[in-house]
Structures are given as structure tokens and as C-alpha cells.
């Protein structure tokens, strides 16, 4: 798929996929507003076996400063405003309004694993580096996995590419942070907006595909729309390997997910130790 000039595509996406102001000018939850008490109660009812699976990498496993993490609504960009309309973190106009400490109660609900690596990847269940995950790949994965992976409003969606499993197996950590990687295509913004998911996370360093689908330098274009305009928290560096094996074994891809961030005041992103319970 050929995308147009980056600033043109960013402008179109900002206009088409905008939730800023949807819940009022003082909102601090963004798409986590979609998770209500009924959704959490339903998610608790998904626990059948009592099996708990950690989704956190060992701290520093993939780099000295690396940790499984959430990016909250305070994350911005030099050319973007943050969710509340202020400047990027580090500015002087109230970036703490959207500090991740406000989300300490919000990341509990129905988790859904979309194992795209196993569905459309190689025989090891891994996507090649640089592979853009399109909306059609997400649909194909849901169809292959069955009804328990249907994506609903308020879900926390986990997308497995298999890259973490590959670099761990080969010991090839050198390119994990800055090299090419499979990840979400910029074009999935429409799906993310339309499905009204609460949050999304992957097993890669940057969530979106690298290199960028845009010609020339393009700094995290999906992030630049998803966080400040959709109000969508993004998770990176999640370890989905054990969960994927468990889901493939029992054919159930939904679970209770508890993934509270450390309540660090004014932080745009912090480590998290998520637990899936099936």
C-alpha cells in the first residue's frame, strides 16, 4: 500500500479519527472511558481455570532501560498537542493533567489476544521484520481464532507479532530497539477508532511497523494520531509468548486482564507488569 506525503496523511487522519473533546475538556481517560463496570464484571467471569500468565518481560532483558510499558495520554510530539490540548511532556502548560497516575484504576477488563504471527506468519508463528499489519490481517486472525477473539467495545487488545520470540531465541537483541520490526500499519487507525477498543499493546519496541510506510524520515506516525487525537493508550514490549501458547492449546483468546501502571505523577509512560487470567 502506497501512502501519500506524511503531513497530508497525518492531517486526514487527525480529522477522521478524532475523539478529543468527546468526554469533555477535562477528560483524563481517553478511550479507557469505554471500560465500564459491566465490562469489568464480564471480564471477571471469563476466568475458568484460574491460570495466571505474566505478560511482562524481565526488566532490562531487551536493553538496560527497557521494560514492558504503557504510553499514556501525556505523550505528545514536537508537532502535536497532547490529549488535553497542551504541549508535549516537558512543556509548561499543564502536561501533568494527563499524567499516567490518573489511569491507575483503568486497565482492568476483557483482554483479547490477536496472534497475527501465528495466523499469517511463518511456521514458527513469526512475522518478518518490516511487515505492516493491516486491518485485513486483524480480521483474518479473528476469523482463524474463532468467536472468543472477536473484538468488542472497551477491549484491551494484544497483538502478537512473534518478534520477541525470535530475538530471544536467536539472541539478536541488537536491532530490537532501533531496527526493522513488524507492527501495526498507519492504516489501522480507522479500525482502532471504529472498534472503540480501550487500549492496544504489542510484543515489539515501538508497536508500529518499522521502517515507516512513509517515504523519508517519519517519527512514529501512528503514535502521533492514536495518543493525542484518539486518546488511545499504547503498550509496548509485552511478552505474549506464553499466553499465545496457552490460547492456542485451549482455543480461548479472551481473558481477564489486569495491567495497572505505576502511578508516577505527570509521567507519559511507565513500566507495567500485566497479568492475564484464564
PDB file of C-alpha atoms in Angstrom:
ATOM      1  CA  UNK A   1       0.000   0.000   0.000  1.00  0.00           C
ATOM      2  CA  UNK A   2       1.381   3.399  -1.014  1.00  0.00           C
ATOM      3  CA  UNK A   3       0.724   6.272   1.353  1.00  0.00           C
ATOM      4  CA  UNK A   4       0.829   9.922   0.390  1.00  0.00           C
ATOM      5  CA  UNK A   5       3.079  12.596   1.905  1.00  0.00           C
ATOM      6  CA  UNK A   6       3.230  12.180   5.657  1.00  0.00           C
ATOM      7  CA  UNK A   7       1.867  15.599   6.655  1.00  0.00           C
ATOM      8  CA  UNK A   8      -1.054  15.158   4.263  1.00  0.00           C
ATOM      9  CA  UNK A   9      -1.875  11.707   5.668  1.00  0.00           C
ATOM     10  CA  UNK A  10      -1.498  12.917   9.249  1.00  0.00           C
ATOM     11  CA  UNK A  11      -3.901  15.790   8.599  1.00  0.00           C
ATOM     12  CA  UNK A  12      -6.501  13.449   7.091  1.00  0.00           C
ATOM     13  CA  UNK A  13      -6.177  11.013   9.987  1.00  0.00           C
ATOM     14  CA  UNK A  14      -6.463  13.748  12.622  1.00  0.00           C
ATOM     15  CA  UNK A  15      -9.692  14.944  11.038  1.00  0.00           C
ATOM     16  CA  UNK A  16     -11.191  11.484  10.535  1.00  0.00           C
ATOM     17  CA  UNK A  17     -10.208   9.796  13.794  1.00  0.00           C
ATOM     18  CA  UNK A  18     -10.652  12.414  16.477  1.00  0.00           C
ATOM     19  CA  UNK A  19     -12.078  11.744  19.920  1.00  0.00           C
ATOM     20  CA  UNK A  20     -10.508  14.729  21.665  1.00  0.00           C
ATOM     21  CA  UNK A  21     -13.316  16.533  23.495  1.00  0.00           C
ATOM     22  CA  UNK A  22     -15.684  13.557  23.260  1.00  0.00           C
ATOM     23  CA  UNK A  23     -15.749  13.160  27.054  1.00  0.00           C
ATOM     24  CA  UNK A  24     -15.256  16.804  27.912  1.00  0.00           C
ATOM     25  CA  UNK A  25     -12.300  19.139  28.009  1.00  0.00           C
ATOM     26  CA  UNK A  26     -11.059  17.894  31.373  1.00  0.00           C
ATOM     27  CA  UNK A  27     -11.075  14.176  30.500  1.00  0.00           C
ATOM     28  CA  UNK A  28      -8.032  12.153  31.579  1.00  0.00           C
ATOM     29  CA  UNK A  29      -9.079   8.637  30.495  1.00  0.00           C
ATOM     30  CA  UNK A  30      -9.470   8.837  26.725  1.00  0.00           C
ATOM     31  CA  UNK A  31     -10.631   5.539  25.225  1.00  0.00           C
ATOM     32  CA  UNK A  32     -10.432   3.919  28.649  1.00  0.00           C
ATOM     33  CA  UNK A  33     -13.823   5.589  29.155  1.00  0.00           C
ATOM     34  CA  UNK A  34     -15.161   2.651  27.128  1.00  0.00           C
ATOM     35  CA  UNK A  35     -14.368   0.265  30.015  1.00  0.00           C
ATOM     36  CA  UNK A  36     -17.265   0.364  32.474  1.00  0.00           C
ATOM     37  CA  UNK A  37     -18.250  -1.719  35.500  1.00  0.00           C
ATOM     38  CA  UNK A  38     -20.315  -4.102  33.370  1.00  0.00           C
ATOM     39  CA  UNK A  39     -17.304  -4.829  31.142  1.00  0.00           C
ATOM     40  CA  UNK A  40     -15.084  -5.462  34.153  1.00  0.00           C
ATOM     41  CA  UNK A  41     -17.673  -7.766  35.720  1.00  0.00           C
ATOM     42  CA  UNK A  42     -17.950  -9.690  32.444  1.00  0.00           C
ATOM     43  CA  UNK A  43     -14.154  -9.947  32.241  1.00  0.00           C
ATOM     44  CA  UNK A  44     -14.008 -11.403  35.746  1.00  0.00           C
ATOM     45  CA  UNK A  45     -16.473 -14.067  34.615  1.00  0.00           C
ATOM     46  CA  UNK A  46     -14.067 -15.189  31.883  1.00  0.00           C
ATOM     47  CA  UNK A  47     -11.842 -16.832  34.478  1.00  0.00           C
ATOM     48  CA  UNK A  48     -12.482 -20.579  34.254  1.00  0.00           C
ATOM     49  CA  UNK A  49      -9.221 -22.360  35.049  1.00  0.00           C
ATOM     50  CA  UNK A  50      -7.572 -19.809  37.317  1.00  0.00           C
ATOM     51  CA  UNK A  51      -4.408 -19.844  35.175  1.00  0.00           C
ATOM     52  CA  UNK A  52      -2.395 -16.622  35.593  1.00  0.00           C
ATOM     53  CA  UNK A  53       0.105 -15.671  32.882  1.00  0.00           C
ATOM     54  CA  UNK A  54       2.582 -12.819  33.263  1.00  0.00           C
ATOM     55  CA  UNK A  55       2.942 -10.661  30.156  1.00  0.00           C
ATOM     56  CA  UNK A  56       5.978  -8.715  31.382  1.00  0.00           C
ATOM     57  CA  UNK A  57       9.486  -9.039  30.026  1.00  0.00           C
ATOM     58  CA  UNK A  58      12.220  -9.431  32.571  1.00  0.00           C
ATOM     59  CA  UNK A  59      13.350  -5.913  33.404  1.00  0.00           C
ATOM     60  CA  UNK A  60      16.220  -4.967  31.155  1.00  0.00           C
ATOM     61  CA  UNK A  61      16.017  -8.235  29.196  1.00  0.00           C
ATOM     62  CA  UNK A  62      15.953  -6.408  25.874  1.00  0.00           C
ATOM     63  CA  UNK A  63      18.006  -3.400  26.941  1.00  0.00           C
ATOM     64  CA  UNK A  64      19.165  -1.641  30.084  1.00  0.00           C
ATOM     65  CA  UNK A  65      16.277   0.824  30.108  1.00  0.00           C
ATOM     66  CA  UNK A  66      13.655  -1.447  28.540  1.00  0.00           C
ATOM     67  CA  UNK A  67      10.541  -2.597  30.358  1.00  0.00           C
ATOM     68  CA  UNK A  68       7.053  -3.659  29.417  1.00  0.00           C
ATOM     69  CA  UNK A  69       5.172  -0.375  29.415  1.00  0.00           C
ATOM     70  CA  UNK A  70       2.105   1.721  28.754  1.00  0.00           C
ATOM     71  CA  UNK A  71       2.245   5.056  26.982  1.00  0.00           C
ATOM     72  CA  UNK A  72      -0.466   7.231  28.495  1.00  0.00           C
ATOM     73  CA  UNK A  73      -2.212  10.348  27.235  1.00  0.00           C
ATOM     74  CA  UNK A  74       0.567  12.723  28.213  1.00  0.00           C
ATOM     75  CA  UNK A  75       2.713  11.535  25.349  1.00  0.00           C
ATOM     76  CA  UNK A  76       2.962  14.083  22.584  1.00  0.00           C
ATOM     77  CA  UNK A  77       5.318  15.039  19.792  1.00  0.00           C
ATOM     78  CA  UNK A  78       7.132  18.177  18.755  1.00  0.00           C
ATOM     79  CA  UNK A  79       4.383  18.942  16.235  1.00  0.00           C
ATOM     80  CA  UNK A  80       1.396  17.616  18.203  1.00  0.00           C
ATOM     81  CA  UNK A  81      -0.688  18.735  21.150  1.00  0.00           C
ATOM     82  CA  UNK A  82      -1.357  16.282  23.945  1.00  0.00           C
ATOM     83  CA  UNK A  83      -4.809  14.819  24.694  1.00  0.00           C
ATOM     84  CA  UNK A  84      -5.855  17.763  26.850  1.00  0.00           C
ATOM     85  CA  UNK A  85      -4.644  20.264  24.259  1.00  0.00           C
ATOM     86  CA  UNK A  86      -1.389  21.219  25.965  1.00  0.00           C
ATOM     87  CA  UNK A  87       2.151  20.952  24.704  1.00  0.00           C
ATOM     88  CA  UNK A  88       4.140  17.731  24.722  1.00  0.00           C
ATOM     89  CA  UNK A  89       5.533  16.481  28.052  1.00  0.00           C
ATOM     90  CA  UNK A  90       8.184  18.823  29.333  1.00  0.00           C
ATOM     91  CA  UNK A  91       6.155  21.871  28.346  1.00  0.00           C
ATOM     92  CA  UNK A  92       4.957  24.414  30.871  1.00  0.00           C
ATOM     93  CA  UNK A  93       1.204  24.415  30.216  1.00  0.00           C
ATOM     94  CA  UNK A  94      -0.132  21.576  32.332  1.00  0.00           C
ATOM     95  CA  UNK A  95       1.061  18.311  30.806  1.00  0.00           C
ATOM     96  CA  UNK A  96       0.552  16.778  34.267  1.00  0.00           C
ATOM     97  CA  UNK A  97      -3.198  16.980  33.638  1.00  0.00           C
ATOM     98  CA  UNK A  98      -2.825  13.765  31.650  1.00  0.00           C
ATOM     99  CA  UNK A  99      -0.188  12.115  33.821  1.00  0.00           C
ATOM    100  CA  UNK A 100      -0.492   8.342  33.826  1.00  0.00           C
ATOM    101  CA  UNK A 101      -1.278   8.302  37.552  1.00  0.00           C
ATOM    102  CA  UNK A 102      -4.861   9.146  36.548  1.00  0.00           C
ATOM    103  CA  UNK A 103      -5.122   5.748  34.845  1.00  0.00           C
ATOM    104  CA  UNK A 104      -4.170   3.638  37.870  1.00  0.00           C
ATOM    105  CA  UNK A 105      -7.665   2.034  38.082  1.00  0.00           C
ATOM    106  CA  UNK A 106      -8.460   1.908  34.390  1.00  0.00           C
ATOM    107  CA  UNK A 107      -6.518  -1.000  32.883  1.00  0.00           C
ATOM    108  CA  UNK A 108      -8.666  -3.872  34.129  1.00  0.00           C
ATOM    109  CA  UNK A 109     -11.072  -5.527  31.714  1.00  0.00           C
ATOM    110  CA  UNK A 110     -11.509  -8.010  28.889  1.00  0.00           C
ATOM    111  CA  UNK A 111      -8.223  -8.764  27.183  1.00  0.00           C
ATOM    112  CA  UNK A 112      -8.138 -10.285  23.706  1.00  0.00           C
ATOM    113  CA  UNK A 113      -5.091 -11.817  22.030  1.00  0.00           C
ATOM    114  CA  UNK A 114      -4.805 -11.463  18.257  1.00  0.00           C
ATOM    115  CA  UNK A 115      -1.945 -13.794  17.361  1.00  0.00           C
ATOM    116  CA  UNK A 116      -1.234 -12.343  13.938  1.00  0.00           C
ATOM    117  CA  UNK A 117       2.171 -14.008  13.863  1.00  0.00           C
ATOM    118  CA  UNK A 118       0.640 -17.471  14.165  1.00  0.00           C
ATOM    119  CA  UNK A 119      -2.147 -16.722  11.671  1.00  0.00           C
ATOM    120  CA  UNK A 120      -0.263 -15.058   8.815  1.00  0.00           C
ATOM    121  CA  UNK A 121       3.397 -15.535   9.749  1.00  0.00           C
ATOM    122  CA  UNK A 122       5.882 -18.326   9.118  1.00  0.00           C
ATOM    123  CA  UNK A 123       5.921 -21.858  10.511  1.00  0.00           C
ATOM    124  CA  UNK A 124       7.289 -20.541  13.818  1.00  0.00           C
ATOM    125  CA  UNK A 125       4.401 -18.105  14.117  1.00  0.00           C
ATOM    126  CA  UNK A 126       6.578 -15.059  13.441  1.00  0.00           C
ATOM    127  CA  UNK A 127       6.140 -12.099  11.114  1.00  0.00           C
ATOM    128  CA  UNK A 128       9.200 -10.838   9.238  1.00  0.00           C
ATOM    129  CA  UNK A 129      10.741  -7.535  10.260  1.00  0.00           C
ATOM    130  CA  UNK A 130       9.210  -4.644   8.345  1.00  0.00           C
ATOM    131  CA  UNK A 131       5.849  -6.439   7.943  1.00  0.00           C
ATOM    132  CA  UNK A 132       2.926  -3.962   8.167  1.00  0.00           C
ATOM    133  CA  UNK A 133      -0.096  -5.452   9.946  1.00  0.00           C
ATOM    134  CA  UNK A 134      -3.142  -4.285   8.002  1.00  0.00           C
ATOM    135  CA  UNK A 135      -6.792  -4.328   9.005  1.00  0.00           C
ATOM    136  CA  UNK A 136      -7.296  -7.409   6.815  1.00  0.00           C
ATOM    137  CA  UNK A 137      -4.688  -9.283   8.869  1.00  0.00           C
ATOM    138  CA  UNK A 138      -6.558  -8.434  12.069  1.00  0.00           C
ATOM    139  CA  UNK A 139      -9.818  -9.676  10.538  1.00  0.00           C
ATOM    140  CA  UNK A 140      -8.149 -12.850   9.264  1.00  0.00           C
ATOM    141  CA  UNK A 141      -6.766 -13.532  12.736  1.00  0.00           C
ATOM    142  CA  UNK A 142     -10.151 -13.146  14.413  1.00  0.00           C
ATOM    143  CA  UNK A 143     -11.697 -15.481  11.840  1.00  0.00           C
ATOM    144  CA  UNK A 144      -8.959 -18.084  12.301  1.00  0.00           C
ATOM    145  CA  UNK A 145      -9.064 -17.984  16.099  1.00  0.00           C
ATOM    146  CA  UNK A 146     -12.834 -18.049  16.482  1.00  0.00           C
ATOM    147  CA  UNK A 147     -15.520 -16.309  18.482  1.00  0.00           C
ATOM    148  CA  UNK A 148     -13.509 -15.767  21.674  1.00  0.00           C
ATOM    149  CA  UNK A 149     -11.243 -13.366  19.811  1.00  0.00           C
ATOM    150  CA  UNK A 150     -14.000 -11.125  18.476  1.00  0.00           C
ATOM    151  CA  UNK A 151     -13.090  -7.538  19.293  1.00  0.00           C
ATOM    152  CA  UNK A 152     -15.639  -5.518  21.230  1.00  0.00           C
ATOM    153  CA  UNK A 153     -16.004  -2.004  22.518  1.00  0.00           C
ATOM    154  CA  UNK A 154     -13.864  -1.485  25.605  1.00  0.00           C
ATOM    155  CA  UNK A 155     -11.472  -4.384  24.956  1.00  0.00           C
ATOM    156  CA  UNK A 156      -7.754  -4.232  25.637  1.00  0.00           C
ATOM    157  CA  UNK A 157      -6.294  -5.807  22.502  1.00  0.00           C
ATOM    158  CA  UNK A 158      -2.914  -7.567  22.479  1.00  0.00           C
ATOM    159  CA  UNK A 159      -1.292  -8.148  19.082  1.00  0.00           C
ATOM    160  CA  UNK A 160       1.434 -10.771  18.879  1.00  0.00           C
ATOM    161  CA  UNK A 161       3.912 -10.440  16.002  1.00  0.00           C
ATOM    162  CA  UNK A 162       6.369 -13.090  17.223  1.00  0.00           C
ATOM    163  CA  UNK A 163       9.335 -10.723  17.013  1.00  0.00           C
ATOM    164  CA  UNK A 164      10.132 -11.008  20.711  1.00  0.00           C
ATOM    165  CA  UNK A 165      10.199 -14.788  20.494  1.00  0.00           C
ATOM    166  CA  UNK A 166      12.553 -14.622  17.520  1.00  0.00           C
ATOM    167  CA  UNK A 167      15.084 -12.202  19.004  1.00  0.00           C
ATOM    168  CA  UNK A 168      15.016 -14.098  22.294  1.00  0.00           C
ATOM    169  CA  UNK A 169      15.621 -17.424  20.524  1.00  0.00           C
ATOM    170  CA  UNK A 170      18.433 -16.046  18.368  1.00  0.00           C
ATOM    171  CA  UNK A 171      19.893 -13.680  20.949  1.00  0.00           C
ATOM    172  CA  UNK A 172      19.579 -10.950  18.323  1.00  0.00           C
ATOM    173  CA  UNK A 173      18.723  -8.039  20.618  1.00  0.00           C
ATOM    174  CA  UNK A 174      20.824  -5.516  18.710  1.00  0.00           C
ATOM    175  CA  UNK A 175      18.085  -4.462  16.326  1.00  0.00           C
ATOM    176  CA  UNK A 176      15.117  -4.901  18.645  1.00  0.00           C
ATOM    177  CA  UNK A 177      15.159  -1.282  19.802  1.00  0.00           C
ATOM    178  CA  UNK A 178      16.077   0.578  16.637  1.00  0.00           C
ATOM    179  CA  UNK A 179      15.988  -1.907  13.755  1.00  0.00           C
ATOM    180  CA  UNK A 180      13.241  -3.017  11.419  1.00  0.00           C
ATOM    181  CA  UNK A 181      10.203  -4.607  13.043  1.00  0.00           C
ATOM    182  CA  UNK A 182       6.748  -5.921  12.225  1.00  0.00           C
ATOM    183  CA  UNK A 183       3.965  -3.771  13.606  1.00  0.00           C
ATOM    184  CA  UNK A 184       0.684  -2.013  13.078  1.00  0.00           C
ATOM    185  CA  UNK A 185       0.221  -0.159   9.816  1.00  0.00           C
ATOM    186  CA  UNK A 186      -0.712   3.516   9.943  1.00  0.00           C
ATOM    187  CA  UNK A 187      -3.826   2.467   8.044  1.00  0.00           C
ATOM    188  CA  UNK A 188      -5.165   0.536  11.070  1.00  0.00           C
ATOM    189  CA  UNK A 189      -6.089   3.833  12.721  1.00  0.00           C
ATOM    190  CA  UNK A 190      -9.547   3.538  11.158  1.00  0.00           C
ATOM    191  CA  UNK A 191     -10.032   0.089  12.707  1.00  0.00           C
ATOM    192  CA  UNK A 192      -8.788   1.269  16.102  1.00  0.00           C
ATOM    193  CA  UNK A 193     -11.226   4.190  16.026  1.00  0.00           C
ATOM    194  CA  UNK A 194     -14.196   2.247  14.676  1.00  0.00           C
ATOM    195  CA  UNK A 195     -13.952  -0.698  17.076  1.00  0.00           C
ATOM    196  CA  UNK A 196     -13.713   1.623  20.125  1.00  0.00           C
ATOM    197  CA  UNK A 197     -11.081  -0.512  21.815  1.00  0.00           C
ATOM    198  CA  UNK A 198      -9.833   0.798  25.142  1.00  0.00           C
ATOM    199  CA  UNK A 199      -6.107   0.202  24.548  1.00  0.00           C
ATOM    200  CA  UNK A 200      -3.747  -1.861  22.398  1.00  0.00           C
ATOM    201  CA  UNK A 201      -0.331  -3.427  23.015  1.00  0.00           C
ATOM    202  CA  UNK A 202       2.214  -5.499  21.092  1.00  0.00           C
ATOM    203  CA  UNK A 203       5.376  -7.507  21.664  1.00  0.00           C
ATOM    204  CA  UNK A 204       7.611  -5.034  19.814  1.00  0.00           C
ATOM    205  CA  UNK A 205       9.554  -1.999  20.960  1.00  0.00           C
ATOM    206  CA  UNK A 206       7.513   0.608  19.071  1.00  0.00           C
ATOM    207  CA  UNK A 207       4.113  -1.044  18.306  1.00  0.00           C
ATOM    208  CA  UNK A 208       4.006   0.268  14.737  1.00  0.00           C
ATOM    209  CA  UNK A 209       5.840  -1.124  11.721  1.00  0.00           C
ATOM    210  CA  UNK A 210       9.455  -0.120  11.102  1.00  0.00           C
ATOM    211  CA  UNK A 211      10.667   1.176   8.767  1.00  0.00           C
ATOM    212  CA  UNK A 212       7.778   3.571   8.367  1.00  0.00           C
ATOM    213  CA  UNK A 213       5.399   3.173   5.448  1.00  0.00           C
ATOM    214  CA  UNK A 214       6.098   6.793   4.533  1.00  0.00           C
ATOM    215  CA  UNK A 215       8.949   7.829   2.294  1.00  0.00           C
ATOM    216  CA  UNK A 216      11.743   9.632   4.096  1.00  0.00           C
ATOM    217  CA  UNK A 217      12.020  10.076   7.870  1.00  0.00           C
ATOM    218  CA  UNK A 218       8.739   9.620   9.713  1.00  0.00           C
ATOM    219  CA  UNK A 219       8.783   9.611  13.502  1.00  0.00           C
ATOM    220  CA  UNK A 220       6.108   7.221  14.861  1.00  0.00           C
ATOM    221  CA  UNK A 221       3.226   8.454  12.664  1.00  0.00           C
ATOM    222  CA  UNK A 222       0.614   6.123  14.211  1.00  0.00           C
ATOM    223  CA  UNK A 223       1.533   7.307  17.718  1.00  0.00           C
ATOM    224  CA  UNK A 224       1.131  10.919  16.582  1.00  0.00           C
ATOM    225  CA  UNK A 225      -2.570  10.339  15.895  1.00  0.00           C
ATOM    226  CA  UNK A 226      -3.549   7.470  18.204  1.00  0.00           C
ATOM    227  CA  UNK A 227      -2.485   9.033  21.508  1.00  0.00           C
ATOM    228  CA  UNK A 228      -3.268  12.763  21.231  1.00  0.00           C
ATOM    229  CA  UNK A 229      -6.304  12.524  18.932  1.00  0.00           C
ATOM    230  CA  UNK A 230      -7.955   9.163  19.609  1.00  0.00           C
ATOM    231  CA  UNK A 231      -6.915   9.220  23.265  1.00  0.00           C
ATOM    232  CA  UNK A 232      -5.719   5.623  22.884  1.00  0.00           C
ATOM    233  CA  UNK A 233      -3.077   4.262  25.318  1.00  0.00           C
ATOM    234  CA  UNK A 234      -0.420   2.136  23.625  1.00  0.00           C
ATOM    235  CA  UNK A 235       1.525  -0.762  25.138  1.00  0.00           C
ATOM    236  CA  UNK A 236       4.966  -1.880  24.018  1.00  0.00           C
ATOM    237  CA  UNK A 237       7.478  -4.622  24.871  1.00  0.00           C
ATOM    238  CA  UNK A 238       4.815  -7.028  26.113  1.00  0.00           C
ATOM    239  CA  UNK A 239       5.775 -10.697  26.373  1.00  0.00           C
ATOM    240  CA  UNK A 240       2.938 -12.574  24.690  1.00  0.00           C
ATOM    241  CA  UNK A 241       4.737 -15.878  24.069  1.00  0.00           C
ATOM    242  CA  UNK A 242       3.393 -17.945  26.982  1.00  0.00           C
ATOM    243  CA  UNK A 243      -0.096 -16.502  26.575  1.00  0.00           C
ATOM    244  CA  UNK A 244      -0.088 -17.359  22.871  1.00  0.00           C
ATOM    245  CA  UNK A 245       0.850 -20.970  23.613  1.00  0.00           C
ATOM    246  CA  UNK A 246      -1.892 -21.244  26.224  1.00  0.00           C
ATOM    247  CA  UNK A 247      -4.523 -19.717  23.925  1.00  0.00           C
ATOM    248  CA  UNK A 248      -3.548 -21.980  21.029  1.00  0.00           C
ATOM    249  CA  UNK A 249      -3.798 -25.008  23.323  1.00  0.00           C
ATOM    250  CA  UNK A 250      -7.282 -24.343  24.703  1.00  0.00           C
ATOM    251  CA  UNK A 251      -8.701 -22.307  21.807  1.00  0.00           C
ATOM    252  CA  UNK A 252      -9.742 -19.438  24.099  1.00  0.00           C
ATOM    253  CA  UNK A 253      -8.353 -15.995  23.261  1.00  0.00           C
ATOM    254  CA  UNK A 254     -10.232 -13.841  25.787  1.00  0.00           C
ATOM    255  CA  UNK A 255      -9.329 -13.403  29.452  1.00  0.00           C
ATOM    256  CA  UNK A 256      -9.363 -11.097  32.429  1.00  0.00           C
ATOM    257  CA  UNK A 257      -6.510  -8.640  32.029  1.00  0.00           C
ATOM    258  CA  UNK A 258      -5.120  -6.621  34.927  1.00  0.00           C
ATOM    259  CA  UNK A 259      -2.438  -4.166  33.787  1.00  0.00           C
ATOM    260  CA  UNK A 260      -2.285  -1.217  36.172  1.00  0.00           C
ATOM    261  CA  UNK A 261       0.575   1.228  35.501  1.00  0.00           C
ATOM    262  CA  UNK A 262       2.826   2.522  38.228  1.00  0.00           C
ATOM    263  CA  UNK A 263       1.121   5.781  39.335  1.00  0.00           C
ATOM    264  CA  UNK A 264       4.107   8.041  38.667  1.00  0.00           C
ATOM    265  CA  UNK A 265       2.911  11.660  38.777  1.00  0.00           C
ATOM    266  CA  UNK A 266       2.999  13.505  35.451  1.00  0.00           C
ATOM    267  CA  UNK A 267       4.573  10.553  33.612  1.00  0.00           C
ATOM    268  CA  UNK A 268       3.744   9.983  29.963  1.00  0.00           C
ATOM    269  CA  UNK A 269       4.740   6.320  30.124  1.00  0.00           C
ATOM    270  CA  UNK A 270       5.707   3.855  32.843  1.00  0.00           C
ATOM    271  CA  UNK A 271       6.547   0.184  33.380  1.00  0.00           C
ATOM    272  CA  UNK A 272       3.707  -2.277  33.910  1.00  0.00           C
ATOM    273  CA  UNK A 273       3.537  -5.936  34.958  1.00  0.00           C
ATOM    274  CA  UNK A 274       0.361  -7.193  33.241  1.00  0.00           C
ATOM    275  CA  UNK A 275      -1.356 -10.424  34.220  1.00  0.00           C
ATOM    276  CA  UNK A 276      -3.804 -12.388  32.056  1.00  0.00           C
ATOM    277  CA  UNK A 277      -6.086 -14.735  33.994  1.00  0.00           C
ATOM    278  CA  UNK A 278      -7.957 -17.501  32.177  1.00  0.00           C
TER     279      UNK A 278
END
